[in-house]
Structure formats: structure tokens, C-alpha cells
CSV table of C-alpha atoms in Angstrom, one decimal:
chain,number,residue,atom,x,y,z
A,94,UNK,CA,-5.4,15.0,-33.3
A,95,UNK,CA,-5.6,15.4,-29.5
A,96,UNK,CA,-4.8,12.0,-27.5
A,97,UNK,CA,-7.5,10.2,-26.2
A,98,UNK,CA,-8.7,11.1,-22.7
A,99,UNK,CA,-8.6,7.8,-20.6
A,100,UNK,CA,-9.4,6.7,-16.9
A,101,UNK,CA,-5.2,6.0,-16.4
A,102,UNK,CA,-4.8,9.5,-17.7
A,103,UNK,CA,-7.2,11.2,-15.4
A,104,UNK,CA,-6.0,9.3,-12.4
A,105,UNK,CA,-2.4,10.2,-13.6
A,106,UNK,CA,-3.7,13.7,-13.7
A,107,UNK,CA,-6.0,13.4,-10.1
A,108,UNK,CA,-2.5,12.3,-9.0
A,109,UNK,CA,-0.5,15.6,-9.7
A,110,UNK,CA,-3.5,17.8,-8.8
A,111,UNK,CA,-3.7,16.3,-5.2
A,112,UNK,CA,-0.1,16.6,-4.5
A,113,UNK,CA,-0.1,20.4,-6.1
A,114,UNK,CA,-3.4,21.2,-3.7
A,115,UNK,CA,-3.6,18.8,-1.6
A,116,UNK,CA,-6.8,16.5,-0.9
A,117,UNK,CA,-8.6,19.5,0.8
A,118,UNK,CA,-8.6,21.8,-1.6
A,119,UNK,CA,-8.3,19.5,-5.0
A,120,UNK,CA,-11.1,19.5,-7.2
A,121,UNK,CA,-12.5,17.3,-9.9
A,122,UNK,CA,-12.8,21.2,-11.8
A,123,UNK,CA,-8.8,21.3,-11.3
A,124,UNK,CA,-8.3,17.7,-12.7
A,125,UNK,CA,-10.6,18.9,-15.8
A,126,UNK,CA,-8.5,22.2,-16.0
A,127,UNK,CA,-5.1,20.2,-16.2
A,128,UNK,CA,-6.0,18.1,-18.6
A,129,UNK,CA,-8.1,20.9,-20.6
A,130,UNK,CA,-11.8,19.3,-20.5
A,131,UNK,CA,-15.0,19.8,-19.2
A,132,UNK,CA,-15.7,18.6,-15.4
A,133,UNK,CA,-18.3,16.6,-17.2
A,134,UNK,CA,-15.7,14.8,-19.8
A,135,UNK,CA,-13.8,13.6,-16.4
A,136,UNK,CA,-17.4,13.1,-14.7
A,137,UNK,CA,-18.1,10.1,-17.8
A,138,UNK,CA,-14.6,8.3,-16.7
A,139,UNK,CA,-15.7,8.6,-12.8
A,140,UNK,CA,-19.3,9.4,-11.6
A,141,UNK,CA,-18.1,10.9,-8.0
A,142,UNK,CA,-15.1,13.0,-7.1
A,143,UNK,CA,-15.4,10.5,-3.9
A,144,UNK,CA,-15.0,7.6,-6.8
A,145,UNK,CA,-12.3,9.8,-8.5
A,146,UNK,CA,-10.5,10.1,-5.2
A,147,UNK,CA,-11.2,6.5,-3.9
A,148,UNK,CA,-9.8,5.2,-7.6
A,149,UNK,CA,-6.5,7.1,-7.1
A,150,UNK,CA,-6.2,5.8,-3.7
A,151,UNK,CA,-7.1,2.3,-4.7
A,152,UNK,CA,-3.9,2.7,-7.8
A,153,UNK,CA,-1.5,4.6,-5.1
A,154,UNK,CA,-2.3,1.3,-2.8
A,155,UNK,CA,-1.5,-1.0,-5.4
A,156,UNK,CA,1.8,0.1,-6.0
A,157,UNK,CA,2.3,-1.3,-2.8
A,158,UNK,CA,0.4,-4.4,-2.7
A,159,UNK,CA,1.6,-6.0,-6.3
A,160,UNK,CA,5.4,-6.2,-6.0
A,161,UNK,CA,4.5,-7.7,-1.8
A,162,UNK,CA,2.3,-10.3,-3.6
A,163,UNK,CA,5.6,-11.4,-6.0
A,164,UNK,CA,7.2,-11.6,-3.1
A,165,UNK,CA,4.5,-13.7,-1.7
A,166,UNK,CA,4.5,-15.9,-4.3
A,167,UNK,CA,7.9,-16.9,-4.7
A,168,UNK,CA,8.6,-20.2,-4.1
A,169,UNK,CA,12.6,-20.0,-4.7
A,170,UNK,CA,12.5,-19.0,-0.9
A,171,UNK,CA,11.4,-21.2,2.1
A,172,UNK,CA,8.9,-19.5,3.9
A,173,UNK,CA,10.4,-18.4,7.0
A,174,UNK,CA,13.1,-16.5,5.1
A,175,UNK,CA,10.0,-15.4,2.4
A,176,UNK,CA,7.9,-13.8,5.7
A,177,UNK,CA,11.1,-12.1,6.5
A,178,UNK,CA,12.0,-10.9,3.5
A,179,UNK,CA,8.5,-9.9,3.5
A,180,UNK,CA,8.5,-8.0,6.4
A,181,UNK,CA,11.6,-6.4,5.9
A,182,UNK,CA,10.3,-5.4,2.2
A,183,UNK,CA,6.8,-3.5,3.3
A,184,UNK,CA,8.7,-2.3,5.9
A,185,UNK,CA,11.4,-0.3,3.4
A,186,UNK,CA,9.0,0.5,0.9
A,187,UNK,CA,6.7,2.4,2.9
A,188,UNK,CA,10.1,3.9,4.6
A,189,UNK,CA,10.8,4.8,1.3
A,190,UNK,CA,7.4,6.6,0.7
A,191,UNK,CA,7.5,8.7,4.4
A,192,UNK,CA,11.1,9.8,3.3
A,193,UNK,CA,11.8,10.2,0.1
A,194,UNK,CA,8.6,12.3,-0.3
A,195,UNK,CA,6.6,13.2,2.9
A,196,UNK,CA,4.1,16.0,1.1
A,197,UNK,CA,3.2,13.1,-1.4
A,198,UNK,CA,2.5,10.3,1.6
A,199,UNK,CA,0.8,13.3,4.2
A,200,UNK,CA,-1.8,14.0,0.9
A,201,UNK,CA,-1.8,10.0,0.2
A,202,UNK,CA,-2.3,9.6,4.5
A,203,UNK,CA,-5.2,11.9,4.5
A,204,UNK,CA,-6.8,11.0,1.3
A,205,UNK,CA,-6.8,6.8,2.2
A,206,UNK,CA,-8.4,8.5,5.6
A,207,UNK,CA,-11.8,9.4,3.6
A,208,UNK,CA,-11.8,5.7,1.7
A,209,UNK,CA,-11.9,3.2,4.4
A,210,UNK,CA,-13.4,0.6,2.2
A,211,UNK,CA,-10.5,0.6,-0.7
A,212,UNK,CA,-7.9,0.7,2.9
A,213,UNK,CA,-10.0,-2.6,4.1
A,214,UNK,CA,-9.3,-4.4,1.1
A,215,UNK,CA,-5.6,-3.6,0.8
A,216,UNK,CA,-5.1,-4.6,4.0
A,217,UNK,CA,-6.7,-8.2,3.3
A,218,UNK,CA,-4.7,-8.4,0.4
A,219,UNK,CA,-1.7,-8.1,2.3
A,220,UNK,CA,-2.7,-10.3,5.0
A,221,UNK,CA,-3.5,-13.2,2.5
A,222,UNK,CA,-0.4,-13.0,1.2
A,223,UNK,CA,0.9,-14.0,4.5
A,224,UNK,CA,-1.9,-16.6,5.0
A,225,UNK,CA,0.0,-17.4,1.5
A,226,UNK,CA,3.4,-17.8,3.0
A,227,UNK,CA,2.0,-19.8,6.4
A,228,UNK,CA,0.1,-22.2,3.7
A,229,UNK,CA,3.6,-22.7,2.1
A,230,UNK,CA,5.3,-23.2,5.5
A,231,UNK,CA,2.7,-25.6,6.5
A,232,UNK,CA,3.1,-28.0,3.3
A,233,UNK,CA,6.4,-27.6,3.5
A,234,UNK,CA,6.8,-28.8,7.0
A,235,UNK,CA,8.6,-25.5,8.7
A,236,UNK,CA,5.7,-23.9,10.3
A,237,UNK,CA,2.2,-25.8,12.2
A,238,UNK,CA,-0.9,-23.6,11.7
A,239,UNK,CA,-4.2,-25.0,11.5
A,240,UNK,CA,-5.8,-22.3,10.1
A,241,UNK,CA,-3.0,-20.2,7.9
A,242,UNK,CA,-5.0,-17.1,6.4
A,243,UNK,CA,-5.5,-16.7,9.9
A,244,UNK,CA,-2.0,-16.7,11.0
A,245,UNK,CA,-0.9,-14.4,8.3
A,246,UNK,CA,-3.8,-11.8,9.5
A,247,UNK,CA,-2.0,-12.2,12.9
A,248,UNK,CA,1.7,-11.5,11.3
A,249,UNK,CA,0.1,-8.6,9.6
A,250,UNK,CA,-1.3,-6.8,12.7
A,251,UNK,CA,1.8,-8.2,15.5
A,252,UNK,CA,3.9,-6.4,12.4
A,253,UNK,CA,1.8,-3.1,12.3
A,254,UNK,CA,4.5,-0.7,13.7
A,255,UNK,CA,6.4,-1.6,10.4
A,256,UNK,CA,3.8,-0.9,8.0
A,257,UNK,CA,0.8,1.7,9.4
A,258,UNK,CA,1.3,4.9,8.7
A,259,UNK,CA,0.2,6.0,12.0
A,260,UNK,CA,4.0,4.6,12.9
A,261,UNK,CA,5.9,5.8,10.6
A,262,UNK,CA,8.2,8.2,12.5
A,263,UNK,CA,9.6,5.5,13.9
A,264,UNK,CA,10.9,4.1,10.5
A,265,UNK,CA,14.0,6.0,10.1
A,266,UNK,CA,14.7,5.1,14.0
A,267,UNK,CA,18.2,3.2,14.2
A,268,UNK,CA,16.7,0.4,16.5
A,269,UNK,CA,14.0,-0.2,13.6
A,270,UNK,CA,15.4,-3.2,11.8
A,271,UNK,CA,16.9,-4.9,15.0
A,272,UNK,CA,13.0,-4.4,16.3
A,273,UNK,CA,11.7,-5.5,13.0
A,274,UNK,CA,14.0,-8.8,12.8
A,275,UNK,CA,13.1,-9.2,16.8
A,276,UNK,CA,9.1,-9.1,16.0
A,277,UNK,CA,9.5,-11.6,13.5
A,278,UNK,CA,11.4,-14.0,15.0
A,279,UNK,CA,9.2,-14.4,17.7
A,280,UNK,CA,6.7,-14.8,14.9
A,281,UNK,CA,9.2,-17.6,12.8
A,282,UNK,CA,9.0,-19.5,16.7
A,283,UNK,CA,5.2,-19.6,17.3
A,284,UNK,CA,4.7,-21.0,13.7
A,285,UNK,CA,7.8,-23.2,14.1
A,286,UNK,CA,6.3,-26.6,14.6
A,287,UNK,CA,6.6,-28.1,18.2
């Protein structure tokens, strides 16, 4: 009996055919071929290769965006040590990504290039989880915002150089965590109530 072909095993499988190719010269043919079915049997699971390719994006984003949203949500931390702990946490794991395997984050860099729509809504995601952290700050008394999704889309761009990929060279940079922790705290002292 052969197992059941599935959308999480053809993304699995989109996956390792974009790293062995790259985006440029990966097909929705080579994703059939690896898993031994037609084009057409991957074609019922995702009606595009753009949908195919925006889907494994979307997964390869979320990786990301789920464990920052624990993080977000925390409440055993007040929320001037959660944003920095925050910070500090996007700021390794995509570190972690650009070094531990740069082919895999070049093909992920150019592929979330062609899906700007999926990279839009992972980057709200991760700015309402700050807007999360102000709201928490707020109630709790440690930080004065009036409007905290707001704020947390402002700590999410002023904290761009330790997150976009455009910057990530810069990551493995001795002076990057004594930059990070100088970024934020002029962050903790504009929401720091007056």
C-alpha cells in the first residue's frame, strides 16, 4: 500500500527540491518526480506552482513566526524584559538560519522575493506581537502608548537591521548584540512612561 500523498508531504518534498535546484530552476515536474506522481497528482494539492511556491514560503515563514508569538505571549515576563528577549530571540534565530545554512536561506531569500503578499503578512504578524507586548506594558503600568499595535509596528521596523534579511551580514558582527541591546533600550525609554 503506498502512503497517501498529502499537501505537508508535497511541501516537505517542494522543500528539498528547491534547495537541490534552487528556486530558478525547481519545478512542480521535479516535485512530482521526487515523490513519483504525475505533475497533475501535485497540481490537485496546489493549483499554481506560484501557490506551490508561495505555500512553502508561507510554512518556511512560520517556523519563524510561531515560537516569536510564544514568546509574545508569555506573561511569566514583564514586558520590557519580554520585548528584549524578543528582540534578542528573532535576532538569533534568523542568525541561526544565515549561518548554519546559507544555500537553504539564499533559495528561502529569493523565493520570499517572488511572494510579497505571504512576506506582508508575516511581517504583521510579527509586529502585532509587539503591539502584544506594548498592550501588556501598558496595563501593566511599565510602558505609556496610546496606540500599542502601533508602537510594536515601530519596534519592528527601528529593529530591522536585526531581523531583514537584507542585513544579515551584519549578524555574525561582534558589535551585534551590544547594537541590538543599544536599539532596544532606547526603545524600553521612549515607551517608559514619563
Amino acid at each position: 500500500m503506498t502512503e497517501q500523498l498529502t499537501a505537508e508531504r508535497v511541501l516537505d518534498t517542494a522543500e528539498d527540491v528547491l534547495r537541490r535546484y534552487g528556486p530558478a530552476k525547481a519545478t512542480v515536474v521535479d516535485v512530482a518526480r521526487a515523490l513519483g506522481v504525475s505533475h497533475g497528482t501535485v497540481y490537485r494539492h496546489f493549483a499554481t506552482k506560484a501557490a506551490l511556491r508561495e505555500a512553502v514560503a508561507e510554512r518556511w515563514l512560520h517556523r519563524t513566526s510561531a515560537p516569536m508569538a510564544a514568546l509574545a505571549d508569555d506573561p511569566a515576563l514583564p514586558a520590557p524584559e519580554r520585548l528584549r528577549h524578543w528582540v534578542r530571540t528573532l535576532n538569533a534565530t534568523k542568525r541561526r538560519y544565515a549561518t548554519e545554512d546559507p544555500e537553504l536561506q539564499r533559495t528561502f531569500h529569493a523565493l520570499v522575493a517572488e511572494t510579497t503578499g505571504v512576506v506582508t503578512a508575516h511581517e504583521d504578524e510579527l509586529a502585532a506581537q509587539l503591539g502584544r507586548i506594548v498592550a501588556a506594558g501598558v496595563a501593566a503600568g511599565d510602558f505609556a502608548a496610546p496606540d500599542p499595535a502601533a508602537a510594536g509596528r515601530t519596534v519592528f521596523l527601528a529593529t530591522a537591521r536585526f531581523h531583514h534579511p537584507a542585513h544579515a551580514a551584519g549578524w555574525t558582527s561582534p558589535a551585534n548584540d551590544a547594537d541590538l541591546d543599544a536599539v532596544v533600550d532606547l526603545l524600553l525609554a521612549g515607551l517608559a512612561p514619563r
